[in-house]
Amino acid sequence: MKLQLDPNKTYAIALEGGGARGAYEIGVWKALREAGIRFNAVSGTSVGALNGALYALGDLEKATACWENISLNQVLRLTEEEEQRLSSLLQGKLDFSWVKSVQDVQAALNQAGDILKNGGLDIGPLREWIAQVVDPHALKNSPVQLYVTTVNLTNRRTEEIHIQEVPEEDICNMLMASAYHPTFRQEKLSGKNYADGGFFDTIPLNVLVENGYKDIIAVRLPSIGIERPFKKPDDVNVIMFKTRVPLGQVLNFTSEQARFDLQVGYLDAMRMLYGLAGDKYYIDLTLSEEEAMAALARRSLFKGRSRSLPRYMEMELPARVLLLGTTEKSYRAYLLCLLENAAKEKKIDPFRVYTDLELFTILQKEEKK
């Protein structure tokens, strides 16, 4: 596999908000570290701010362990009735798409509190979790600059906070401020009320550009919020890392889901870092056009119907892959399409990296069975 990013550059990373889906961002970090990709700045919104703090602290093993062992009771203290009401919220009964201003944010918070009763959810466990995993002194002195996005309700303005400029005693509060979900009980942080930064900018690219960073990796999550307009300057390069795989619900904080999202984040990053092919699988294309043509000639493996090999290769094969959604005209593209389709039919594990030859060999063995 050939690395597609320049390891001699130093990047900045933007982390999107997305609640429990944030485990994905730690999986991306693992792939970046293995590839030797360096970064000197991180921006984050909501869970992206919390993960940004972990990125800046540099302890990938600790960050991975934190997410692999996450549970909802580490984030929220819920009564049985609140669990039921929260389940209703996760099914889409609370919509914040109408929020356009700081005043709207306050109205949204009031609406969420009314639905949940008692003014919102008790986030005492989340405070304790942040205090356990984040060392404010180490973060303030980290060479990796951290910027977090939040909405300051007290001052009625949005804020992009440079954590290294915040007093140590306020750092954990500012991380909490960025992740202050509308279902949370409204409590003051360092004397002020805040709301989730997703009400201002779910993917904080602008703050990195405004602070002079030119090479940016943006880690996207499926999220609900407002994406601040971003016009990329000509001298700025942005590489988007995003998933095609459904991740868990926003508040589905379970170890099982987090481990899955970590794995997907790692594999999606590998796809971007090394140019892996495939839609449903992660495939390193190693075969030449001639080798791919020879593999495709095994019609029994790919259910070729024509008795004539030339007719199969020149007419039946292109027509079949077109029906499967492939428009590129090359034997390598045809082979990739049919490998994925056959692997899916045989229920081959999609969550690992294969070479095209390796996947072809696995399918040959399945055919013999």
XYZ file of C-alpha atoms in Angstrom:
369
model
C 0.000 0.000 0.000
C 1.236 3.473 -0.888
C 0.583 6.380 1.453
C -1.432 9.125 -0.274
C -0.667 11.894 2.256
C 2.732 13.568 2.600
C 4.314 12.369 5.879
C 6.777 15.263 5.713
C 3.959 17.763 6.275
C 2.405 18.672 9.605
C -1.393 18.784 9.530
C -4.210 20.364 11.523
C -7.274 18.241 12.288
C -10.936 19.287 12.551
C -13.198 16.926 14.520
C -16.961 17.025 14.042
C -19.522 16.610 16.812
C -21.663 13.494 16.946
C -22.114 12.282 20.517
C -21.448 8.586 21.041
C -20.227 8.330 17.449
C -17.068 10.086 18.625
C -15.319 6.728 19.071
C -14.892 6.834 15.277
C -12.465 9.770 15.645
C -10.189 7.737 17.897
C -10.082 4.995 15.262
C -9.001 7.615 12.716
C -6.249 8.767 15.082
C -4.917 5.209 15.347
C -4.562 4.979 11.562
C -2.909 8.405 11.379
C -0.354 7.430 14.005
C 0.466 4.128 12.286
C 0.984 6.028 9.034
C 3.327 8.517 10.715
C 1.047 11.522 10.049
C 1.908 14.417 12.367
C -0.413 17.210 13.524
C 0.140 20.368 15.545
C -3.418 21.674 15.927
C -6.899 20.272 16.503
C -10.284 21.963 16.425
C -13.389 20.270 17.751
C -17.092 20.713 18.343
C -19.017 18.856 21.046
C -17.581 15.325 21.308
C -14.979 16.520 18.797
C -13.788 18.983 21.446
C -13.454 16.197 24.027
C -11.618 13.995 21.544
C -9.545 17.003 20.500
C -8.304 17.247 24.084
C -7.300 13.570 23.950
C -5.529 14.124 20.606
C -3.631 17.098 22.072
C -2.616 15.079 25.138
C -1.170 12.446 22.800
C -2.087 9.295 24.737
C -3.801 7.168 22.099
C -3.822 4.053 24.272
C -5.647 5.870 27.090
C -8.117 7.432 24.663
C -8.840 4.028 23.114
C -9.374 2.417 26.514
C -11.716 5.235 27.569
C -13.954 4.689 24.560
C -13.761 0.890 24.529
C -15.103 0.840 28.080
C -17.657 3.659 27.762
C -21.195 3.311 29.112
C -24.186 5.619 29.337
C -23.895 5.874 33.118
C -20.453 7.447 32.632
C -22.177 10.294 30.800
C -25.651 10.670 32.331
C -27.416 9.872 35.587
C -30.892 8.735 34.497
C -34.111 7.743 36.183
C -36.241 5.052 34.548
C -38.667 7.701 33.273
C -35.814 9.754 31.811
C -34.504 6.710 29.968
C -37.914 6.293 28.330
C -38.136 9.969 27.411
C -34.584 9.937 26.092
C -35.479 6.966 23.906
C -38.285 9.051 22.393
C -35.837 11.866 21.638
C -33.472 9.464 19.886
C -36.351 8.369 17.661
C -36.577 11.881 16.261
C -39.333 13.507 18.303
C -37.181 16.549 19.047
C -36.022 18.576 16.044
C -33.534 21.476 16.260
C -33.282 22.223 12.542
C -35.100 25.525 13.098
C -32.308 26.932 15.299
C -30.656 29.901 13.549
C -29.527 32.266 16.337
C -28.328 32.345 19.939
C -31.875 33.246 20.988
C -33.153 30.152 19.191
C -30.604 28.049 21.070
C -32.064 29.125 24.406
C -35.570 28.295 23.173
C -34.341 24.857 22.031
C -32.822 24.190 25.441
C -36.089 25.149 27.132
C -38.007 22.860 24.768
C -35.709 19.917 25.511
C -35.936 20.547 29.249
C -39.734 20.661 29.126
C -39.892 17.340 27.296
C -37.485 15.617 29.670
C -38.912 17.263 32.833
C -36.730 18.432 35.737
C -35.015 20.871 33.353
C -32.934 18.247 31.538
C -30.554 15.371 32.223
C -28.088 15.114 35.107
C -24.561 15.196 33.639
C -22.623 14.756 36.856
C -21.006 11.551 35.505
C -19.757 13.376 32.390
C -18.106 16.042 34.546
C -16.356 13.303 36.504
C -15.321 11.484 33.319
C -13.725 14.610 31.829
C -11.903 15.316 35.096
C -10.498 11.777 35.076
C -9.272 11.667 31.462
C -8.117 15.267 30.936
C -5.060 16.721 32.687
C -5.588 20.514 32.414
C -1.935 21.329 33.102
C -0.660 18.924 30.443
C -3.271 20.146 27.973
C -2.410 23.801 28.526
C 1.259 23.020 27.890
C 0.705 20.692 24.941
C 2.496 21.631 21.698
C -0.717 20.638 19.875
C -2.977 23.694 19.846
C -6.643 23.026 20.637
C -9.639 25.128 19.563
C -13.176 24.311 20.742
C -16.499 25.710 19.559
C -19.407 26.594 21.850
C -22.370 28.950 22.265
C -22.103 31.383 25.191
C -25.710 31.863 26.283
C -24.870 34.362 29.017
C -23.111 36.756 26.638
C -25.341 35.755 23.691
C -22.551 34.979 21.287
C -20.770 32.071 19.667
C -17.183 31.396 20.677
C -14.179 29.565 19.281
C -11.941 29.123 22.299
C -8.186 28.558 22.149
C -7.762 26.176 25.074
C -4.107 27.045 25.649
C -5.253 30.601 26.458
C -7.770 29.448 29.086
C -6.814 29.347 32.806
C -6.108 25.780 33.891
C -9.010 25.744 36.345
C -11.468 26.525 33.512
C -10.198 24.092 30.876
C -12.469 21.161 31.746
C -15.439 23.516 31.920
C -14.744 24.836 28.435
C -14.531 21.294 27.057
C -17.858 20.597 28.733
C -19.259 23.849 27.304
C -18.605 22.690 23.738
C -20.380 19.389 24.393
C -23.383 20.805 26.268
C -26.140 18.844 24.508
C -29.622 20.447 24.526
C -31.005 17.566 26.601
C -28.591 18.364 29.468
C -29.755 20.215 32.583
C -28.676 23.843 32.310
C -25.927 24.569 34.838
C -23.313 27.313 34.904
C -19.744 26.582 33.815
C -17.164 29.029 35.154
C -20.053 31.356 35.981
C -21.792 31.251 32.571
C -24.316 29.166 30.660
C -23.247 27.425 27.465
C -24.759 25.258 24.737
C -23.392 22.657 22.339
C -21.061 24.096 19.712
C -23.018 22.211 17.059
C -25.539 25.049 17.150
C -22.804 27.219 15.604
C -20.484 24.932 13.629
C -20.505 21.143 13.599
C -17.166 20.901 11.750
C -14.835 23.769 12.797
C -12.684 24.365 9.721
C -12.817 28.160 9.702
C -11.017 28.549 13.021
C -8.039 26.549 11.718
C -7.797 28.609 8.535
C -8.126 31.830 10.526
C -5.172 30.744 12.648
C -2.947 30.079 9.654
C -3.153 26.311 9.135
C -2.891 25.264 5.474
C -3.095 21.451 5.439
C -6.212 20.230 7.232
C -7.740 16.803 7.799
C -11.480 17.018 8.490
C -13.007 14.027 10.274
C -16.735 13.968 9.526
C -19.418 12.283 11.616
C -23.136 11.967 10.948
C -24.370 14.826 13.146
C -27.295 17.143 13.704
C -26.391 20.811 13.794
C -25.375 23.830 11.807
C -22.423 23.712 9.456
C -20.881 27.180 9.285
C -20.265 28.216 5.644
C -16.689 27.485 4.630
C -15.021 28.884 1.539
C -11.682 27.193 1.084
C -8.842 29.611 0.298
C -6.721 28.706 -2.704
C -3.661 28.021 -0.549
C -5.490 25.689 1.857
C -5.779 21.931 1.333
C -8.614 20.079 3.096
C -8.785 16.257 3.109
C -12.156 14.849 4.164
C -12.349 11.610 6.131
C -15.913 10.293 6.337
C -17.803 7.039 6.577
C -20.192 5.078 4.391
C -21.114 2.827 7.325
C -24.023 3.597 9.702
C -22.701 4.454 13.165
C -24.647 4.294 16.413
C -27.191 6.752 17.789
C -25.969 10.067 19.240
C -26.502 8.990 22.861
C -25.868 5.260 22.420
C -22.878 5.159 24.758
C -22.119 1.442 24.938
C -18.841 -0.421 24.820
C -20.045 -2.631 21.955
C -21.051 0.301 19.746
C -17.895 2.264 20.584
C -15.644 -0.658 19.634
C -17.479 -0.978 16.320
C -17.181 2.754 15.590
C -13.476 2.680 16.491
C -12.936 -0.121 13.982
C -14.841 1.699 11.237
C -12.937 4.935 11.918
C -9.647 3.093 11.584
C -10.650 1.388 8.329
C -12.124 4.542 6.780
C -8.899 6.378 7.585
C -6.908 3.565 5.997
C -9.081 3.932 2.887
C -8.224 7.632 2.673
C -4.573 7.289 3.650
C -3.759 4.506 1.183
C -6.371 4.960 -1.535
C -8.128 1.679 -0.798
C -10.863 0.762 -3.269
C -14.303 -0.672 -2.687
C -17.699 0.517 -1.595
C -18.638 -2.173 0.926
C -15.119 -3.550 1.491
C -11.619 -2.104 1.989
C -9.530 -3.433 -0.897
C -5.932 -2.752 -1.881
C -5.747 -3.126 -5.674
C -2.531 -4.978 -6.509
C -3.384 -6.869 -9.706
C -2.514 -5.482 -13.121
C -5.100 -5.144 -15.893
C -3.859 -8.394 -17.419
C -3.978 -10.243 -14.087
C -7.485 -8.938 -13.417
C -8.574 -10.160 -16.865
C -7.176 -13.634 -16.086
C -9.058 -13.723 -12.781
C -12.307 -12.705 -14.450
C -11.958 -15.591 -16.898
C -12.897 -17.898 -14.006
C -16.556 -17.657 -14.955
C -17.707 -20.246 -12.409
C -16.617 -17.976 -9.588
C -18.543 -14.998 -10.979
C -21.489 -16.965 -12.434
C -20.725 -16.300 -16.086
C -23.458 -17.759 -18.331
C -22.089 -17.429 -21.854
C -20.345 -20.503 -23.282
C -18.094 -18.273 -25.358
C -15.277 -16.732 -23.294
C -14.838 -13.744 -25.685
C -18.581 -13.062 -25.583
C -18.536 -13.290 -21.780
C -15.555 -10.943 -21.408
C -16.640 -8.417 -24.025
C -20.435 -8.329 -23.646
C -21.870 -10.194 -20.669
C -19.308 -8.948 -18.122
C -19.620 -5.196 -18.903
C -23.424 -5.467 -18.909
C -23.452 -7.251 -15.574
C -21.192 -4.812 -13.719
C -23.179 -1.917 -15.191
C -26.288 -3.339 -13.522
C -24.310 -3.513 -10.263
C -23.460 0.172 -10.546
C -19.971 0.213 -12.079
C -19.477 2.533 -15.043
C -15.668 2.481 -15.246
C -14.495 0.381 -18.185
C -11.469 -1.655 -17.150
C -10.947 -5.247 -16.063
C -9.623 -4.056 -12.695
C -12.875 -2.142 -12.105
C -14.947 -5.138 -13.237
C -13.029 -7.445 -10.897
C -13.439 -5.073 -7.949
C -17.186 -4.885 -8.514
C -17.666 -8.639 -8.784
C -15.358 -9.378 -5.838
C -17.416 -7.106 -3.592
C -20.684 -8.552 -4.815
C -19.508 -12.154 -4.362
C -17.985 -11.424 -0.965
C -21.241 -9.900 0.220
C -23.199 -12.950 -1.005
C -20.777 -15.247 0.846
C -20.962 -13.024 3.949
C -17.207 -12.453 4.032
C -16.227 -10.090 6.882
C -16.216 -6.548 5.412
C -14.386 -4.942 8.340
C -10.754 -5.580 7.513
C -8.325 -4.717 4.710
C -7.887 -7.215 1.857
C -5.812 -7.211 -1.301
C -7.810 -8.035 -4.418
C -5.798 -11.260 -4.796
C -6.440 -12.220 -1.160
C -10.184 -11.713 -1.487
C -10.178 -13.614 -4.787
C -8.368 -16.537 -3.106
C -10.853 -16.568 -0.209
C -13.749 -16.709 -2.674
C -12.074 -19.539 -4.578
C -11.935 -21.545 -1.342
C -15.585 -20.778 -0.651
C -16.449 -21.951 -4.174
C -14.763 -25.306 -3.546
C -16.827 -25.783 -0.382
